Tab-separated table of C-alpha atoms in Angstrom:
chain	number	residue	atom	x	y	z
A	1	MET	CA	54.010	-61.645	47.615
A	2	PRO	CA	50.135	-62.512	46.375
A	3	THR	CA	47.104	-60.190	47.039
A	4	VAL	CA	45.539	-61.087	50.277
A	5	THR	CA	41.994	-60.437	51.362
A	6	VAL	CA	40.884	-59.637	54.838
A	7	SER	CA	37.748	-58.805	56.583
A	8	PRO	CA	37.592	-56.153	59.439
A	9	GLY	CA	37.734	-57.780	62.758
A	10	ALA	CA	39.064	-61.108	61.371
A	11	GLU	CA	42.687	-62.136	60.602
A	12	ALA	CA	44.468	-63.296	57.540
A	13	THR	CA	48.043	-64.270	56.726
A	14	THR	CA	50.496	-64.809	54.126
A	15	ALA	CA	54.111	-65.946	53.791
A	16	LEU	CA	57.459	-64.146	52.823
A	17	THR	CA	60.621	-65.930	52.010
A	18	VAL	CA	63.868	-64.239	52.808
A	19	ARG	CA	66.884	-65.798	51.335
A	20	ASN	CA	70.805	-65.088	52.043
A	21	ASP	CA	72.623	-64.662	48.788
A	22	GLY	CA	75.647	-63.444	50.204
A	23	ASP	CA	78.919	-65.238	51.462
A	24	ILE	CA	78.583	-64.227	55.055
A	25	VAL	CA	76.186	-65.125	57.807
A	26	GLU	CA	73.560	-62.152	57.911
A	27	ALA	CA	70.886	-60.927	60.041
A	28	TYR	CA	67.866	-59.387	58.712
A	29	THR	CA	65.209	-57.058	60.221
A	30	LEU	CA	61.713	-57.182	58.988
A	31	GLU	CA	59.408	-54.043	59.387
A	32	VAL	CA	55.915	-53.517	57.699
A	33	VAL	CA	55.632	-50.224	56.085
A	34	GLY	CA	52.387	-48.479	54.418
A	35	ASP	CA	48.787	-47.721	55.368
A	36	CYS	CA	48.569	-51.394	57.062
A	37	ALA	CA	51.503	-51.228	59.165
A	38	ALA	CA	49.113	-50.210	62.284
A	39	TRP	CA	47.490	-53.557	62.099
A	40	THR	CA	49.998	-55.901	60.464
A	41	THR	CA	52.865	-57.731	62.156
A	42	VAL	CA	55.630	-59.784	60.816
A	43	GLU	CA	56.776	-63.218	62.815
A	44	PRO	CA	59.582	-63.344	63.348
A	45	ALA	CA	60.465	-59.936	63.114
A	46	ARG	CA	64.356	-60.904	62.884
A	47	VAL	CA	65.945	-63.808	61.086
A	48	SER	CA	69.576	-64.985	60.939
A	49	LEU	CA	70.934	-66.799	57.820
A	50	TYR	CA	73.860	-68.780	56.753
A	51	PRO	CA	75.044	-68.062	53.228
A	52	GLY	CA	72.828	-69.697	50.423
A	53	THR	CA	70.121	-70.628	53.053
A	54	SER	CA	66.554	-69.099	53.422
A	55	GLU	CA	63.662	-68.884	55.744
A	56	THR	CA	59.793	-68.164	55.521
A	57	VAL	CA	58.365	-65.712	57.785
A	58	THR	CA	54.459	-64.871	58.552
A	59	VAL	CA	53.002	-61.738	57.723
A	60	ARG	CA	49.565	-61.429	59.795
A	61	LEU	CA	46.948	-59.059	59.134
A	62	ALA	CA	44.302	-58.074	61.840
A	63	PRO	CA	42.216	-54.838	60.756
A	64	PRO	CA	39.916	-53.634	63.369
A	65	ARG	CA	36.386	-53.537	62.806
A	66	SER	CA	36.161	-49.604	62.608
A	67	HIS	CA	35.196	-47.010	59.880
A	68	GLU	CA	38.705	-45.701	59.842
A	69	VAL	CA	39.901	-48.914	57.876
A	70	ARG	CA	38.437	-47.874	54.515
A	71	ALA	CA	37.141	-50.729	52.358
A	72	GLY	CA	39.281	-51.334	49.157
A	73	GLU	CA	42.798	-52.363	47.828
A	74	VAL	CA	45.569	-50.950	50.189
A	75	PRO	CA	49.269	-51.417	49.601
A	76	LEU	CA	51.416	-53.332	51.901
A	77	GLY	CA	55.235	-53.360	52.016
A	78	VAL	CA	57.661	-55.264	54.287
A	79	ARG	CA	61.275	-53.586	54.875
A	80	VAL	CA	64.217	-56.356	54.898
A	81	LEU	CA	67.236	-54.653	56.272
A	82	PRO	CA	70.360	-56.557	56.509
A	83	ALA	CA	72.539	-55.818	59.438
A	84	GLU	CA	75.874	-56.173	57.658
A	85	HIS	CA	75.010	-54.820	54.304
A	86	PRO	CA	72.206	-52.174	54.970
A	87	GLU	CA	72.516	-50.781	51.442
A	88	SER	CA	71.169	-53.840	50.232
A	89	VAL	CA	67.909	-53.181	51.747
A	90	ALA	CA	64.855	-54.744	50.139
A	91	VAL	CA	61.003	-53.885	50.103
A	92	PRO	CA	58.681	-56.485	48.634
A	93	GLU	CA	55.114	-55.268	48.164
A	94	MET	CA	51.871	-56.907	48.101
A	95	THR	CA	48.235	-55.556	47.691
A	96	VAL	CA	45.562	-56.165	50.741
A	97	VAL	CA	42.156	-56.005	49.740
A	98	VAL	CA	40.036	-54.896	52.830
A	99	GLU	CA	36.340	-56.215	52.572
A	100	PRO	CA	33.451	-53.645	53.305
A	101	PHE	CA	31.252	-54.215	56.227
A	102	ARG	CA	28.190	-51.886	57.041
A	103	GLU	CA	26.854	-50.830	60.063
A	104	LEU	CA	24.348	-47.927	60.889
A	105	ARG	CA	23.404	-46.286	64.176
A	106	ALA	CA	20.260	-44.489	64.432
A	107	ARG	CA	18.524	-42.398	67.275
A	108	LEU	CA	15.179	-40.716	67.354
A	109	GLU	CA	14.735	-37.710	69.651
A	110	PRO	CA	12.473	-37.315	71.646
A	111	GLY	CA	10.734	-40.593	71.792
A	112	ARG	CA	7.345	-39.112	72.650
A	113	ARG	CA	5.866	-35.567	72.106
A	114	ARG	CA	2.488	-34.094	72.424
A	115	GLY	CA	0.557	-31.809	70.512
A	116	TRP	CA	-3.142	-30.850	69.224
A	117	LEU	CA	-2.227	-31.550	65.490
A	118	GLY	CA	1.280	-32.375	64.851
A	119	ALA	CA	5.014	-32.547	66.516
A	120	ARG	CA	8.468	-32.523	65.145
A	121	PHE	CA	11.212	-34.885	65.940
A	122	ARG	CA	15.017	-35.517	65.195
A	123	ILE	CA	16.557	-38.323	63.673
A	124	SER	CA	20.315	-38.894	64.221
A	125	VAL	CA	22.252	-41.421	62.009
A	126	GLN	CA	25.691	-42.298	61.800
A	127	ASN	CA	27.471	-44.623	59.124
A	128	ARG	CA	29.736	-46.971	61.388
A	129	GLY	CA	30.710	-49.165	58.518
A	130	ASN	CA	33.786	-48.691	56.328
A	131	ALA	CA	32.264	-47.855	52.883
A	132	PRO	CA	30.077	-45.078	51.833
A	133	THR	CA	26.214	-45.871	52.118
A	134	ASP	CA	23.264	-44.338	50.984
A	135	VAL	CA	20.612	-44.066	53.882
A	136	ALA	CA	16.925	-43.975	53.323
A	137	LEU	CA	14.568	-42.998	56.176
A	138	SER	CA	11.048	-44.558	56.241
A	139	GLY	CA	8.088	-44.590	58.956
A	140	LYS	CA	5.176	-46.708	59.299
A	141	GLN	CA	2.080	-46.456	61.726
A	142	ALA	CA	-0.423	-49.481	62.443
A	143	GLY	CA	-3.657	-47.203	61.619
A	144	GLU	CA	-3.901	-44.163	59.217
A	145	GLU	CA	-4.235	-41.685	61.777
A	146	LEU	CA	-0.961	-39.815	61.339
A	147	ARG	CA	1.108	-38.748	58.254
A	148	LEU	CA	5.076	-39.078	58.418
A	149	ALA	CA	7.333	-36.536	56.524
A	150	PHE	CA	11.144	-36.775	56.401
A	151	THR	CA	13.560	-33.915	55.506
A	152	PRO	CA	15.460	-35.142	53.610
A	153	GLU	CA	14.399	-38.489	52.974
A	154	ARG	CA	17.728	-39.798	51.734
A	155	ARG	CA	21.269	-39.003	52.537
A	156	ARG	CA	24.632	-40.393	51.600
A	157	LEU	CA	26.974	-40.713	54.373
A	158	GLU	CA	30.802	-41.567	54.076
A	159	PRO	CA	32.585	-43.944	56.709
A	160	GLY	CA	32.312	-42.471	60.270
A	161	GLU	CA	30.023	-39.560	58.906
A	162	SER	CA	26.778	-38.457	61.088
A	163	ALA	CA	23.877	-36.523	59.866
A	164	GLU	CA	20.492	-35.398	61.201
A	165	ALA	CA	16.909	-35.342	59.398
A	166	GLY	CA	13.921	-33.945	60.522
A	167	LEU	CA	10.605	-35.810	61.062
A	168	ARG	CA	7.175	-33.882	60.935
A	169	VAL	CA	4.288	-35.924	62.567
A	170	ARG	CA	0.794	-34.766	61.701
A	171	ALA	CA	-2.612	-36.140	62.638
A	172	ARG	CA	-5.010	-36.233	59.999
A	173	LYS	CA	-7.870	-34.789	62.045
A	174	LEU	CA	-8.351	-32.825	65.488
A	175	ILE	CA	-9.681	-34.436	68.606
A	176	TRP	CA	-12.052	-31.553	69.705
A	177	PHE	CA	-13.055	-32.658	73.149
A	178	GLY	CA	-12.403	-35.957	75.138
A	179	ALA	CA	-9.398	-37.723	76.450
A	180	PRO	CA	-5.838	-37.571	74.810
A	181	ALA	CA	-5.073	-40.298	72.200
A	182	SER	CA	-1.565	-41.912	71.771
A	183	TRP	CA	-0.326	-42.944	68.201
A	184	PRO	CA	2.616	-45.245	68.391
A	185	PHE	CA	4.903	-45.101	65.132
A	186	GLU	CA	8.050	-46.732	63.752
A	187	VAL	CA	11.229	-45.226	61.960
A	188	VAL	CA	13.506	-47.316	60.145
A	189	ALA	CA	17.078	-45.926	58.748
A	190	ALA	CA	18.077	-48.465	56.182
A	191	GLU	CA	20.737	-48.686	53.487
A	192	ALA	CA	19.386	-47.819	50.057
A	193	GLU	CA	21.747	-49.669	48.044
A	194	SER	CA	20.274	-52.281	45.772
A	195	GLU	CA	23.011	-54.924	45.602
A	196	GLY	CA	25.157	-55.924	48.562
A	197	ALA	CA	23.433	-53.499	50.731
A	198	GLY	CA	23.114	-54.580	54.248
A	199	VAL	CA	24.844	-58.160	53.719
A	200	GLU	CA	27.396	-59.351	56.278
A	201	ASP	CA	28.720	-62.577	57.029
A	202	GLY	CA	26.210	-63.982	54.521
A	203	GLN	CA	23.083	-62.768	56.562
A	204	PRO	CA	21.088	-59.721	55.346
A	205	ALA	CA	21.002	-56.959	57.767
A	206	ARG	CA	17.810	-56.137	59.449
A	207	PRO	CA	17.680	-52.532	60.692
A	208	GLU	CA	16.281	-52.105	64.220
A	209	PRO	CA	12.978	-49.752	63.859
A	210	LEU	CA	12.943	-46.674	66.288
A	211	PRO	CA	9.695	-46.501	68.162
A	212	GLY	CA	8.046	-43.375	68.756
A	213	GLU	CA	4.841	-41.916	69.723
A	214	PHE	CA	2.857	-38.845	69.236
A	215	ALA	CA	0.297	-37.957	72.158
A	216	GLN	CA	-2.677	-35.832	70.495
A	217	LEU	CA	-4.462	-33.475	72.854
A	218	PRO	CA	-8.180	-32.443	72.746
A	219	LEU	CA	-8.661	-28.961	71.462
A	220	LEU	CA	-11.094	-28.507	74.452
A	221	PRO	CA	-10.529	-30.264	77.779
A	222	LYS	CA	-13.015	-31.938	79.637
A	223	TRP	CA	-13.139	-29.152	82.495
A	224	LEU	CA	-13.666	-26.760	80.224
A	225	LEU	CA	-16.875	-28.806	78.841
A	226	ILE	CA	-18.200	-29.101	82.360
A	227	VAL	CA	-17.669	-25.275	83.076
A	228	LEU	CA	-19.505	-24.364	79.810
A	229	ALA	CA	-22.454	-26.936	80.597
A	230	ALA	CA	-22.736	-25.238	84.258
A	231	ILE	CA	-22.825	-21.793	82.765
A	232	LEU	CA	-25.498	-22.976	80.227
A	233	ALA	CA	-27.379	-24.379	83.072
A	234	LEU	CA	-27.320	-21.298	85.055
A	235	LEU	CA	-28.347	-19.039	82.014
A	236	VAL	CA	-31.191	-21.190	81.511
A	237	ALA	CA	-32.340	-21.017	85.061
A	238	TRP	CA	-31.982	-17.284	85.066
A	239	PHE	CA	-34.288	-16.620	82.220
A	240	ALA	CA	-36.701	-19.527	82.863
A	241	LEU	CA	-37.094	-18.846	86.560
A	242	VAL	CA	-35.183	-16.143	88.357
A	243	ARG	CA	-35.699	-13.237	86.003
A	244	PRO	CA	-39.603	-13.337	85.908
A	245	ALA	CA	-39.792	-13.503	89.500
A	246	VAL	CA	-37.444	-10.296	89.907
A	247	ARG	CA	-39.620	-8.469	87.502
A	248	SER	CA	-42.728	-9.379	89.046
A	249	THR	CA	-41.435	-8.454	92.687
A	250	ALA	CA	-40.046	-5.001	91.292
A	251	LYS	CA	-43.397	-3.997	89.333
A	252	GLU	CA	-45.354	-4.851	92.867
A	253	ALA	CA	-42.780	-2.747	95.165
A	254	GLY	CA	-43.257	0.182	92.647
A	255	ALA	CA	-46.934	0.004	92.630
A	256	LYS	CA	-46.952	-0.181	96.619
A	257	ALA	CA	-44.855	2.751	96.770
A	258	ALA	CA	-46.716	4.935	94.326
A	259	GLN	CA	-50.092	4.011	96.379
A	260	GLU	CA	-48.638	5.183	99.544
A	261	GLU	CA	-47.064	8.455	98.187
A	262	ASN	CA	-50.728	9.406	96.748
A	263	ARG	CA	-52.404	8.580	100.211
A	264	GLU	CA	-50.044	10.502	102.422
A	265	PRO	CA	-50.234	14.253	101.710
A	266	ARG	CA	-47.061	16.384	101.835
A	267	GLN	CA	-46.351	18.537	104.936
A	268	PRO	CA	-45.618	22.045	103.922
A	269	GLY	CA	-41.849	23.105	104.932
A	270	ALA	CA	-40.694	19.233	105.210
A	271	ALA	CA	-37.453	18.411	103.839
A	272	THR	CA	-36.774	15.895	101.200
A	273	GLY	CA	-34.128	13.267	101.740
A	274	GLY	CA	-31.711	14.944	99.597
A	275	THR	CA	-31.962	18.085	101.838
A	276	ALA	CA	-31.661	16.383	104.757
A	277	ASP	CA	-28.586	14.523	103.423
A	278	GLY	CA	-27.250	18.021	102.481
A	279	GLY	CA	-27.801	19.493	106.137
A	280	GLN	CA	-25.837	16.596	107.273
A	281	GLY	CA	-23.072	17.083	104.719
A	282	GLN	CA	-22.491	20.836	105.650
A	283	PRO	CA	-21.418	20.420	109.302
A	284	ARG	CA	-19.402	17.476	108.290
A	285	SER	CA	-17.564	19.536	105.604
A	286	GLN	CA	-16.738	22.337	108.313
A	287	GLY	CA	-15.646	19.875	110.554
A	288	GLU	CA	-12.976	18.164	108.117
A	289	GLY	CA	-12.208	21.922	107.142
A	290	GLY	CA	-11.234	22.575	110.755
A	291	THR	CA	-8.007	20.790	110.216
A	292	THR	CA	-6.708	23.734	108.133
A	293	GLY	CA	-6.991	26.168	111.022
A	294	ALA	CA	-4.203	27.134	113.417
A	295	ASP	CA	-3.694	23.746	114.384
A	296	GLY	CA	-3.512	22.684	110.858
A	297	THR	CA	-0.564	25.357	110.282
A	298	GLY	CA	1.329	23.938	113.220
A	299	GLY	CA	1.297	20.380	111.900
A	300	ALA	CA	2.496	21.576	108.519
A	301	GLY	CA	5.331	23.219	109.998
A	302	THR	CA	6.502	20.256	111.851
A	303	GLY	CA	6.075	18.055	108.850
A	304	GLY	CA	8.092	20.828	106.838
A	305	SER	CA	10.880	21.015	109.368
A	306	GLY	CA	11.053	17.221	109.824
A	307	SER	CA	14.509	16.895	108.240
A	308	THR	CA	16.090	19.810	110.715
A	309	GLY	CA	13.993	18.897	113.696
A	310	GLY	CA	15.651	15.376	113.725
A	311	ALA	CA	18.785	17.264	113.941
A	312	GLY	CA	18.301	18.646	117.297
A	313	GLY	CA	16.279	21.980	117.137
A	314	ALA	CA	14.467	24.478	114.886
A	315	ASN	CA	17.601	26.463	113.797
A	316	ALA	CA	19.518	23.107	112.844
A	317	LEU	CA	20.398	22.925	109.122
A	318	GLN	CA	22.306	20.540	107.143
A	319	SER	CA	25.997	21.604	106.209
A	320	SER	CA	28.806	20.539	104.124
A	321	GLU	CA	32.226	22.207	103.838
A	322	THR	CA	35.360	21.192	101.654
A	323	ILE	CA	38.920	21.421	102.711
A	324	ASP	CA	41.507	21.543	99.992
A	325	VAL	CA	45.024	20.742	100.888
A	326	GLN	CA	48.036	21.072	98.249
A	327	THR	CA	51.397	20.150	99.583
A	328	ARG	CA	54.943	20.225	98.042
A	329	ALA	CA	57.121	17.032	98.034
A	330	GLY	CA	58.830	16.241	101.275
A	331	ALA	CA	56.516	19.110	103.019
A	332	ARG	CA	53.841	19.151	105.570
A	333	ARG	CA	50.738	21.392	105.499
A	334	ALA	CA	47.389	21.488	107.166
A	335	GLY	CA	43.984	22.858	106.021
A	336	THR	CA	41.223	23.870	108.493
A	337	TYR	CA	37.514	24.596	108.759
A	338	VAL	CA	36.587	26.702	111.904
A	339	VAL	CA	32.889	26.431	113.365
A	340	PRO	CA	31.359	29.765	113.367
A	341	GLU	CA	30.642	31.299	116.700
A	342	GLY	CA	27.521	30.654	118.189
A	343	LYS	CA	27.120	27.399	116.268
A	344	THR	CA	27.795	23.723	116.994
A	345	PHE	CA	28.746	21.274	114.192
A	346	GLY	CA	27.526	17.844	114.607
A	347	VAL	CA	29.540	15.783	112.044
A	348	THR	CA	28.190	12.886	110.490
A	349	ASP	CA	30.141	11.897	107.349
A	350	ILE	CA	33.585	12.951	105.921
A	351	VAL	CA	34.873	11.754	102.581
A	352	VAL	CA	38.586	11.938	101.569
A	353	ALA	CA	39.815	12.103	97.924
A	354	ASN	CA	43.320	11.124	96.861
A	355	PHE	CA	42.623	11.399	93.368
A	356	GLN	CA	46.139	11.667	92.038
A	357	GLY	CA	47.334	8.267	94.077
A	358	ASP	CA	49.847	10.421	96.118
A	359	GLU	CA	52.002	8.936	99.004
A	360	GLY	CA	52.509	10.171	102.497
A	361	LEU	CA	50.475	10.587	105.464
A	362	LEU	CA	46.966	12.288	106.188
A	363	THR	CA	45.706	12.918	109.719
A	364	ILE	CA	41.971	14.208	110.526
A	365	SER	CA	41.428	16.023	113.715
A	366	PHE	CA	38.062	17.487	115.149
A	367	GLY	CA	39.287	20.284	117.610
A	368	LYS	CA	41.986	18.506	119.923
A	369	ARG	CA	40.728	15.062	119.111
A	370	LYS	CA	42.533	13.002	116.551
A	371	ILE	CA	40.088	10.978	114.242
A	372	THR	CA	42.287	8.937	112.007
A	373	THR	CA	45.520	8.812	110.451
A	374	ILE	CA	45.707	7.222	106.828
A	375	ALA	CA	48.912	6.277	104.735
A	376	LEU	CA	47.952	8.043	101.306
A	377	GLU	CA	49.126	5.192	99.280
A	378	THR	CA	46.570	2.826	100.572
A	379	PHE	CA	43.309	4.312	99.031
A	380	ARG	CA	41.874	6.735	96.504
A	381	ASN	CA	38.599	7.720	97.966
A	382	GLN	CA	37.837	6.862	101.682
A	383	ASP	CA	34.667	7.843	103.540
A	384	TYR	CA	33.531	7.616	107.348
A	385	HIS	CA	29.978	7.755	108.725
A	386	TRP	CA	28.567	8.038	112.239
A	387	VAL	CA	25.061	7.214	113.369
A	388	THR	CA	25.728	9.513	116.300
A	389	PRO	CA	27.052	12.843	115.209
A	390	ILE	CA	30.525	13.849	116.607
A	391	GLN	CA	29.890	17.389	118.221
A	392	ILE	CA	32.518	20.196	117.282
A	393	PRO	CA	31.822	23.292	119.643
A	394	GLU	CA	31.916	26.750	118.346
A	395	LYS	CA	35.481	28.341	117.100
A	396	ALA	CA	36.963	24.605	116.999
A	397	ALA	CA	38.556	23.657	113.778
A	398	VAL	CA	38.240	20.430	111.399
A	399	THR	CA	42.017	19.977	110.430
A	400	VAL	CA	43.269	17.928	107.893
A	401	SER	CA	47.305	17.563	108.027
A	402	VAL	CA	49.051	16.327	105.137
A	403	THR	CA	52.667	14.850	104.810
A	404	CYS	CA	53.736	14.570	101.239
A	405	SER	CA	56.188	11.950	100.581
A	406	LYS	CA	55.764	11.325	96.791
A	407	PRO	CA	53.241	12.984	94.474
A	408	GLY	CA	51.187	10.614	92.191
A	409	THR	CA	50.133	10.846	88.763
A	410	PRO	CA	46.760	12.139	87.897
A	411	ALA	CA	44.571	10.949	84.944
A	412	THR	CA	46.567	13.395	82.594
A	413	GLY	CA	49.282	10.815	82.815
A	414	THR	CA	52.037	13.463	84.006
A	415	GLN	CA	53.276	13.054	87.305
A	416	ALA	CA	52.202	15.842	89.811
A	417	THR	CA	54.785	18.416	91.269
A	418	GLY	CA	52.933	17.987	94.683
A	419	CYS	CA	50.373	16.269	96.656
A	420	HIS	CA	46.853	17.207	96.335
A	421	GLN	CA	44.067	15.929	98.665
A	422	VAL	CA	40.417	17.039	99.437
A	423	LEU	CA	38.225	16.558	102.478
A	424	ASN	CA	34.370	16.826	102.567
A	425	VAL	CA	33.027	17.003	106.025
A	426	SER	CA	29.174	17.068	106.273
A	427	GLY	CA	26.727	17.384	109.164
A	428	VAL	CA	24.265	19.559	111.126
A	429	LEU	CA	25.102	23.225	112.027
A	430	SER	CA	22.696	24.199	114.869
A	431	ASP	CA	22.920	27.163	117.375
A	432	VAL	CA	24.626	27.091	120.726
A	433	SER	CA	21.891	27.258	123.465
A	434	ARG	CA	22.177	29.639	126.173
A	435	GLU	CA	22.648	26.959	128.827
A	436	GLU	CA	25.964	25.815	126.743
A	437	ARG	CA	27.063	29.498	126.877
C-alpha cells in the first residue's frame, strides 16, 4: 500500500487489492487497525472471492480538524481475516502523512481598565492547531501615550495547550486635573515561526488584533478644584475685608467699655458679677444635694431591691434547689424538696439532667399537682420555664419520681449499674402573709 497524504478536515482515499489464492470460496473481513482507525473506513468491509479471483476495496481517510490529530507520519494497517482459514490472516501496512494546520485562539481580559498611571491585563492563548507553535505577543497604540510590556513575550505551545501572559499598560505622563482620557490599543498573538508559519490552504494567516482600552483618570478631580478655589476665595475675602472690620469693632468696643468704667464710681459693698453667680450657685447646690436626704435613701433602697420587689415583696428572694435521684435497675424511687414553713415557693424554671442516657420514666409533681411525665430515653437535658410562677405553699413538696428500666452509659464508657437523674428547680421564695395563714 502506498504512502497517503491527508489534510485534517479533508478526505483522501487509497486502494487495497484482496486476492483469493486458495482452492475454495473464501469470505474476507477487512478491519482498520492503528492510530488512524478512528477516522478511517474500508469500503466494502467484507468481500467473498472464488479461488484465483481478486477484488479492490477503497480505504477512505477523513481526519477531523482537531488538535488531537497530530501532524506527521502515522502508521495504518488493514487486517484481512479469512472466514474459513483465520490462521491465514494478513495485515498490509501503509504510512499516512497528516499535514499540519495552525490555528490560534486569543482573548484579552478585561477589555477596559481604569487607573491614574497604569493597569494590568491578562492574555489567554490556546493552540488549536495540530503542530507545536511558537507564539509571540505584540501590541500597538495609535499615539505614544502608552507603553505596553508583556510577560512573557514569547511562548511555545503544544497542540491543544493553553497559556496566559500578563500585559502591563503604563501611561507616559500623569493627568493632574481635568477630564479622564481614553487610550485604545491593540494586542496581537501571532505565530513566531519564520517558514510556513500561519500558512493554510495557500493563504497567509492573519491574526485578529485584540482591542483594549486604558482609561486614565486625573489625579485631581474637577470638584476638588472647585472646592479649593472656593476655599481660597473665602480666605482672601477674610483677610482682605472681614478680619480688619472685626479688629476695628473689637477695639472700639474695648475703648468704650473702659471709658464707661472710668466714669461710673464703684459703690461700696457692691458684689461683682462673679460673687453674684456664686451666690446663685450656692442655693442651687443645696437644692441638688437635697436628693441625698431621707427621700434619697428611700429611692436607693427601692433601686437596690428591684430584683426582689418584682418577685412579690420585701422578703422575697431568688432560690434554687437541686434534687438528686439514684435508682437501681427495675426499681422506682422518688426525691423531694419541701417548702419551708412560713414560706411560699414560686417556681419559674426547672432543668432536668439525664446525663447517663438512662431509659425509663420520670414524673415531676408540685404538691399534689402533676406537672409532667417524661420518657428518659427521649432527652439528655430538658428545661421548662413559666412567665407566671407556679406557687407551691408551705410544707408542700416538689417531687421527682424515677422508674429505672435500663441504666445508660456515662462518659466513662462503662454502663452504669443504676439510673441517675438530677432536677434543678428555681424560683422566688417569699414569706407567707398573715392573711394567707
